[in-house]
GROMACS .gro file of N, CA, C and O in nm:
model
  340
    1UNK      N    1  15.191   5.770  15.689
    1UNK     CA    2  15.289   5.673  15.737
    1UNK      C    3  15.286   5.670  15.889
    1UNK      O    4  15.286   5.772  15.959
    2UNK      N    5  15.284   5.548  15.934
    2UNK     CA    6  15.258   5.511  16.048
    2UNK      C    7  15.402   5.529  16.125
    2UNK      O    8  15.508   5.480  16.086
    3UNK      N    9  15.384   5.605  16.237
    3UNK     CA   10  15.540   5.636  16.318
    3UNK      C   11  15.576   5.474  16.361
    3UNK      O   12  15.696   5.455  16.374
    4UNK      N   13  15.481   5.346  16.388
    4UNK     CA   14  15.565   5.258  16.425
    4UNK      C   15  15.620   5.201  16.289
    4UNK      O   16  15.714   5.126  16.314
    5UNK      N   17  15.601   5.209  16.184
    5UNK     CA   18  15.627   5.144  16.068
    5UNK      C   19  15.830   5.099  16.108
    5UNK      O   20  15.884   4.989  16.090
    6UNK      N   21  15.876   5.189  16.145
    6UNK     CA   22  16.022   5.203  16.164
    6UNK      C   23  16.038   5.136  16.319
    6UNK      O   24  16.156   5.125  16.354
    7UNK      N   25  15.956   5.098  16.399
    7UNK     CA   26  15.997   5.034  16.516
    7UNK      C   27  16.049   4.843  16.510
    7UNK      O   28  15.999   4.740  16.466
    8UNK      N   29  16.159   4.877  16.573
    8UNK     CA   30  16.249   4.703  16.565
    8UNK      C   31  16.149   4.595  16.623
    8UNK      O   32  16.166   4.518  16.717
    9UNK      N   33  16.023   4.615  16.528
    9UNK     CA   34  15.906   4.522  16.590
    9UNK      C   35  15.963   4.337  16.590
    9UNK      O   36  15.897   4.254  16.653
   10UNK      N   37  16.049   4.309  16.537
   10UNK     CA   38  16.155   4.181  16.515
   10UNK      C   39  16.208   4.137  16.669
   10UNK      O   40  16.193   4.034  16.734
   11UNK      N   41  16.271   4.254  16.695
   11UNK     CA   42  16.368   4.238  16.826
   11UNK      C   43  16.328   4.230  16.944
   11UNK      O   44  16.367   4.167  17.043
   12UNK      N   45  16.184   4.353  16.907
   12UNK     CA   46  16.119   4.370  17.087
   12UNK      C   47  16.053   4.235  17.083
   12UNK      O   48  16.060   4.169  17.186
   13UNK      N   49  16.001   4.193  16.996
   13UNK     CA   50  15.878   4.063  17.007
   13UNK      C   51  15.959   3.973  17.052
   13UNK      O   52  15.885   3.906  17.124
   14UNK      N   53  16.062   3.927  17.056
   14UNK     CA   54  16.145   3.828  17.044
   14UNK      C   55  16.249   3.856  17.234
   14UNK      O   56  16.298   3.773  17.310
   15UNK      N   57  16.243   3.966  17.240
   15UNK     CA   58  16.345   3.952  17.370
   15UNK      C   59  16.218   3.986  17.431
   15UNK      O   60  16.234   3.958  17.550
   16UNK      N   61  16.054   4.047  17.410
   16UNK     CA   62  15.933   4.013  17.522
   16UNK      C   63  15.906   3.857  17.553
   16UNK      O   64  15.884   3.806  17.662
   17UNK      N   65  15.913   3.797  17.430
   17UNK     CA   66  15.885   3.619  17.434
   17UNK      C   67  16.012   3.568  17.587
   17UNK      O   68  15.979   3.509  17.689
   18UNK      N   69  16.139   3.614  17.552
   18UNK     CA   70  16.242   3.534  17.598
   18UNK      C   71  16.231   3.592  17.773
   18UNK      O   72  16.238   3.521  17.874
   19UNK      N   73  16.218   3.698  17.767
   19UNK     CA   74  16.154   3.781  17.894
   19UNK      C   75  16.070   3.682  17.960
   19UNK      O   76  16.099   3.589  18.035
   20UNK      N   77  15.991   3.713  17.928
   20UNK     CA   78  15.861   3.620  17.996
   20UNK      C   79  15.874   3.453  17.995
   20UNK      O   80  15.812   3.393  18.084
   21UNK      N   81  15.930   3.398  17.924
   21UNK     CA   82  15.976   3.280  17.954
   21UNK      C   83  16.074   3.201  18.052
   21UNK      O   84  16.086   3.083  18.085
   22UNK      N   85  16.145   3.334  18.086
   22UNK     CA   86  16.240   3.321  18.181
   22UNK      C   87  16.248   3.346  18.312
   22UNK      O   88  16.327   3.298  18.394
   23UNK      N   89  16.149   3.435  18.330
   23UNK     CA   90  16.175   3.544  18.434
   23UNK      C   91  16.094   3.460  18.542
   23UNK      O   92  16.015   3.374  18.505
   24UNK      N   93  16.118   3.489  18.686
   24UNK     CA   94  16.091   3.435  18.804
   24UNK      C   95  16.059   3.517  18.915
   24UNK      O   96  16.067   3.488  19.035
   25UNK      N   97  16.017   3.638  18.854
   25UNK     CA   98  16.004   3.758  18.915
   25UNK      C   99  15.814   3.778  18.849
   25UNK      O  100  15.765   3.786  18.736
   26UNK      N  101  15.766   3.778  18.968
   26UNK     CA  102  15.580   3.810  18.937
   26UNK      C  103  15.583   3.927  18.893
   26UNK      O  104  15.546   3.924  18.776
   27UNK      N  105  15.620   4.082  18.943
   27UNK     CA  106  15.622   4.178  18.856
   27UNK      C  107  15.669   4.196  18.718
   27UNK      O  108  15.603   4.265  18.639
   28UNK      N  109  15.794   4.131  18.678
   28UNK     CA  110  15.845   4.135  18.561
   28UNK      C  111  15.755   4.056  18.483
   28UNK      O  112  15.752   4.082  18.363
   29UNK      N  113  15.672   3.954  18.531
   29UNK     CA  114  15.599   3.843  18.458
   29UNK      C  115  15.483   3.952  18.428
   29UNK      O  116  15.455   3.988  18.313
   30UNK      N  117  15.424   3.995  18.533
   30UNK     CA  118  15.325   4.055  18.500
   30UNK      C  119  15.321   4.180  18.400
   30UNK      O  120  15.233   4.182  18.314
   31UNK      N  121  15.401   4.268  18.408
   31UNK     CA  122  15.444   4.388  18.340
   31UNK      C  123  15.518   4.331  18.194
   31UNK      O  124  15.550   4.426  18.122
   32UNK      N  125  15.545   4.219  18.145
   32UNK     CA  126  15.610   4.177  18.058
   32UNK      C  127  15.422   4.150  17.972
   32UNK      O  128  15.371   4.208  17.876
   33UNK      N  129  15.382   4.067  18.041
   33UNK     CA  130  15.258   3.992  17.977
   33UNK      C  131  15.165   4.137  17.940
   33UNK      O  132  15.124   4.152  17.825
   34UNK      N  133  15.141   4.226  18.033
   34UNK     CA  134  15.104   4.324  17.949
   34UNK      C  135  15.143   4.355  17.852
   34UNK      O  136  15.085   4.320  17.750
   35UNK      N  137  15.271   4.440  17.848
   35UNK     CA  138  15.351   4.500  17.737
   35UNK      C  139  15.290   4.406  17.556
   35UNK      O  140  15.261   4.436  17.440
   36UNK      N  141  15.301   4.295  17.639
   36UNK     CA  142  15.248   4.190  17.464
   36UNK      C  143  15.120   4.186  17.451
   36UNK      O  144  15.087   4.197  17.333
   37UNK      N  145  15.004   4.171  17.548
   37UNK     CA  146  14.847   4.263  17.532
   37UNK      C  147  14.889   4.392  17.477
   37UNK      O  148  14.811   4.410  17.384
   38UNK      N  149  14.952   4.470  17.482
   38UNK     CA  150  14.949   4.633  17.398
   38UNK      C  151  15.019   4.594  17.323
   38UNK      O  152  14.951   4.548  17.231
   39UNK      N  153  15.145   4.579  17.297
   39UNK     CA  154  15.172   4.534  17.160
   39UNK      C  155  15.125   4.470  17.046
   39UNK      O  156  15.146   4.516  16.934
   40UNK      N  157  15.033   4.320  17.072
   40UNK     CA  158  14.927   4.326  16.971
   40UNK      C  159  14.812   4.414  16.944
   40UNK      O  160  14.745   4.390  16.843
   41UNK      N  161  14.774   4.527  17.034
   41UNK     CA  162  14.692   4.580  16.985
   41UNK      C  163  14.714   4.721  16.899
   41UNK      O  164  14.641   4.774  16.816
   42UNK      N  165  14.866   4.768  16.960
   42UNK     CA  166  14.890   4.838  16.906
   42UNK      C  167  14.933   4.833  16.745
   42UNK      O  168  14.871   4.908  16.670
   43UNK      N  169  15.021   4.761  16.698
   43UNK     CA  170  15.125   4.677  16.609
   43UNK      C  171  15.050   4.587  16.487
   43UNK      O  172  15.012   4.472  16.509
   44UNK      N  173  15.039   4.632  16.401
   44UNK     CA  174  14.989   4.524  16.329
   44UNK      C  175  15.030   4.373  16.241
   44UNK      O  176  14.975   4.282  16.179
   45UNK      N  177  15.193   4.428  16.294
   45UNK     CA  178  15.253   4.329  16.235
   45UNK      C  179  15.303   4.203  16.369
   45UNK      O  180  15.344   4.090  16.343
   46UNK      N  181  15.286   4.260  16.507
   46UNK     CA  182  15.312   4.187  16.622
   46UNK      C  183  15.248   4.047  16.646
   46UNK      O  184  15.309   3.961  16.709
   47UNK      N  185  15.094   4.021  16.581
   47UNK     CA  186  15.086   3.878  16.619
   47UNK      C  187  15.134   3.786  16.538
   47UNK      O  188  15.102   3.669  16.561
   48UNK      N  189  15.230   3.817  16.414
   48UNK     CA  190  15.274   3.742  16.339
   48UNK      C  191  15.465   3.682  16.363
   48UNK      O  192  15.532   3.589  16.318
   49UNK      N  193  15.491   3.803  16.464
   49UNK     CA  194  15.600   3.788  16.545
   49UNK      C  195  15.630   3.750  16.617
   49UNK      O  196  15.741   3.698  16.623
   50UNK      N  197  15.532   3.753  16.733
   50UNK     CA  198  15.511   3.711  16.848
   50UNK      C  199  15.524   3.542  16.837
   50UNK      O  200  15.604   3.474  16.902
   51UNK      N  201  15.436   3.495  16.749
   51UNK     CA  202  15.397   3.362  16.721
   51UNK      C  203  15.501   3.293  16.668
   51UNK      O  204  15.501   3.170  16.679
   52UNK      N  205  15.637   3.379  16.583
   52UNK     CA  206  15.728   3.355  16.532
   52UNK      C  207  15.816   3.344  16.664
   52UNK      O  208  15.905   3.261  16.682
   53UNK      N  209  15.785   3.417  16.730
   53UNK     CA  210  15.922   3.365  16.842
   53UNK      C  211  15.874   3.303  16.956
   53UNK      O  212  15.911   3.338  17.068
   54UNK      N  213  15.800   3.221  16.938
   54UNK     CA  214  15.721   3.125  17.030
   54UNK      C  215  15.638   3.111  17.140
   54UNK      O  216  15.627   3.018  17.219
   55UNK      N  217  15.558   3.260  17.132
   55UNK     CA  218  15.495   3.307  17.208
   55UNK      C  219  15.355   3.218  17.302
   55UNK      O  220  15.321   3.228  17.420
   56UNK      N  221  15.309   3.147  17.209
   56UNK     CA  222  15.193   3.052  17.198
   56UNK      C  223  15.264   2.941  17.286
   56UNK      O  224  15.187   2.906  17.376
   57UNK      N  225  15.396   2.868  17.290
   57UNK     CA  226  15.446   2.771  17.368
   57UNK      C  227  15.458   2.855  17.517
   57UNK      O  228  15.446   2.791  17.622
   58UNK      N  229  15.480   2.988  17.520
   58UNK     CA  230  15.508   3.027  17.640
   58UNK      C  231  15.395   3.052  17.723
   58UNK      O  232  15.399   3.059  17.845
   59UNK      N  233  15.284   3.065  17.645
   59UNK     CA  234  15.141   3.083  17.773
   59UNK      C  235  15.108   2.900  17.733
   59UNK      O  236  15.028   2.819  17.779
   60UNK      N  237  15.142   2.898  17.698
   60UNK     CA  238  15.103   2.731  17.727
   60UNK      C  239  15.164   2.698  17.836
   60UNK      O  240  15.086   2.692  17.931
   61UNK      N  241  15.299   2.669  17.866
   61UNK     CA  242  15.364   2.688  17.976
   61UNK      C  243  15.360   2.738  18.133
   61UNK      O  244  15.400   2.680  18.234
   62UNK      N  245  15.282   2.899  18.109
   62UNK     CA  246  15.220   2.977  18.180
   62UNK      C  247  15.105   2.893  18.265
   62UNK      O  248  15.107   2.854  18.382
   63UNK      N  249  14.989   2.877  18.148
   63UNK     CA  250  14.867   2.872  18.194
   63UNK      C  251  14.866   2.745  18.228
   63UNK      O  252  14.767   2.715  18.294
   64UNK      N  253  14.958   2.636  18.204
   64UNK     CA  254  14.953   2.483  18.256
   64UNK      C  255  14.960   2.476  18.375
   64UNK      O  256  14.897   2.399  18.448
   65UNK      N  257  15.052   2.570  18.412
   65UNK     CA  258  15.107   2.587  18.556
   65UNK      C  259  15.119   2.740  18.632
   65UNK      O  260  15.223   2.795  18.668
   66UNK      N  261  14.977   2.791  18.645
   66UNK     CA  262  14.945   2.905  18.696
   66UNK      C  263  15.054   2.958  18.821
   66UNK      O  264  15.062   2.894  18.926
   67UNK      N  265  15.118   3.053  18.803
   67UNK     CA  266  15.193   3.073  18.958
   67UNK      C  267  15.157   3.245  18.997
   67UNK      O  268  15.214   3.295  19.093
   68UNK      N  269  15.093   3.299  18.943
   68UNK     CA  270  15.033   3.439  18.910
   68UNK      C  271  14.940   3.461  18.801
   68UNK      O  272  14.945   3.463  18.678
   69UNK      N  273  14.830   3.480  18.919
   69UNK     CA  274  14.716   3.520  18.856
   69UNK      C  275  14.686   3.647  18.718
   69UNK      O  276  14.632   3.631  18.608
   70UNK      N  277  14.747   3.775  18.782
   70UNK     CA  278  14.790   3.861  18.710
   70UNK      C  279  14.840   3.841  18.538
   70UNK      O  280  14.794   3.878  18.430
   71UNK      N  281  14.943   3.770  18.576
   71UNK     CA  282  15.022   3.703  18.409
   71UNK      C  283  14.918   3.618  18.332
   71UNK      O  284  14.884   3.638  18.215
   72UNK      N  285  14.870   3.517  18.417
   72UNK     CA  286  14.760   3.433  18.364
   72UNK      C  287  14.655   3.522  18.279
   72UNK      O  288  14.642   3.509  18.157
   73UNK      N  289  14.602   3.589  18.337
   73UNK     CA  290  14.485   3.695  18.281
   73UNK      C  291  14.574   3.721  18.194
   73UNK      O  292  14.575   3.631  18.110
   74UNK      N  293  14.670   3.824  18.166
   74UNK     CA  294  14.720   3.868  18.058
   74UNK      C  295  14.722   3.791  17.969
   74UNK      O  296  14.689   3.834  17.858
   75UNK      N  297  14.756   3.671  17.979
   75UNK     CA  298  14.810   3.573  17.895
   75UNK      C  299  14.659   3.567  17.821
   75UNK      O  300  14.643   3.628  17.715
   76UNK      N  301  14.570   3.505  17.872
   76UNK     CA  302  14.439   3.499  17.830
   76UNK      C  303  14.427   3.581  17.741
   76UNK      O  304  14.425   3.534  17.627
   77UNK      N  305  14.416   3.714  17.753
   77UNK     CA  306  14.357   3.831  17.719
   77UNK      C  307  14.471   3.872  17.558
   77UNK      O  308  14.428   3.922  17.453
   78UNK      N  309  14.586   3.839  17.580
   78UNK     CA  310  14.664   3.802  17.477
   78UNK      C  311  14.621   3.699  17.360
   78UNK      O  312  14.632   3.721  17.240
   79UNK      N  313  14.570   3.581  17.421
   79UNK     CA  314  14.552   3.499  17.321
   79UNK      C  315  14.396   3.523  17.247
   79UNK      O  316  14.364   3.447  17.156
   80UNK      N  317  14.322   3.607  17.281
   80UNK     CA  318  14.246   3.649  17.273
   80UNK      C  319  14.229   3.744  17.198
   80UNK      O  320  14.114   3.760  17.156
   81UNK      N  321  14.304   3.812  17.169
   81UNK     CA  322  14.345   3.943  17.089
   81UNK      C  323  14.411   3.855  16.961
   81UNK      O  324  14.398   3.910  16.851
   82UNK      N  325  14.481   3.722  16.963
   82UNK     CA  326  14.571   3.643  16.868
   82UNK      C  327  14.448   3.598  16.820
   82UNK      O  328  14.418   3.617  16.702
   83UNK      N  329  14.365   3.534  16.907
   83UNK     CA  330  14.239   3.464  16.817
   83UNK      C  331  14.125   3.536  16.683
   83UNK      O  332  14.037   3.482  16.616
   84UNK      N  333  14.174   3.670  16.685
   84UNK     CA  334  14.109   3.721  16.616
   84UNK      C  335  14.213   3.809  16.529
   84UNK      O  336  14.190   3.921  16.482
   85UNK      N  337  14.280   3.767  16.523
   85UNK     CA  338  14.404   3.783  16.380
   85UNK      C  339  14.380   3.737  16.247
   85UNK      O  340  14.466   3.751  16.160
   0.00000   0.00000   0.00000
């Protein structure tokens, strides 16, 4: 049994989405957009969450309108990790 099996994988996916959608702060953007690169890789149930709480509209958003490079890459590297789900 997997120790994350019991992690509120629902809640974090969902206040990382709302995080990063909001935030206006380049570190928080950046350190947020990671956190969801390791979370899908860690998590096996995360790209099905992520996508549930509208994750895919938010690097759309992102990458339309680049304002940090940093996040951008992540974002990439995120959907990238989704593309092979």
């Amino acid at each position: 049994r997997s120790f994350l099996n019991d992690f509120p994988i629902d809640k974090f996916s969902s206040e990382l989405v709302k995080l990063l959608n909001k935030t206006d702060n380049e570190n928080i953007s950046n350190l947020t957009s990671l956190c969801i690169c390791s979370l899908l890789q860690s998590h096996e149930r995360s790209t099905s969450n992520l996508i549930t709480f509208g994750v895919l509209e938010v690097f759309r958003k992102i990458l339309n309108n680049i304002k940090w490079h940093e996040t951008a890459t992540n974002c990439v590297n995120a959907l990238d990790i989704i593309s092979n789900y």
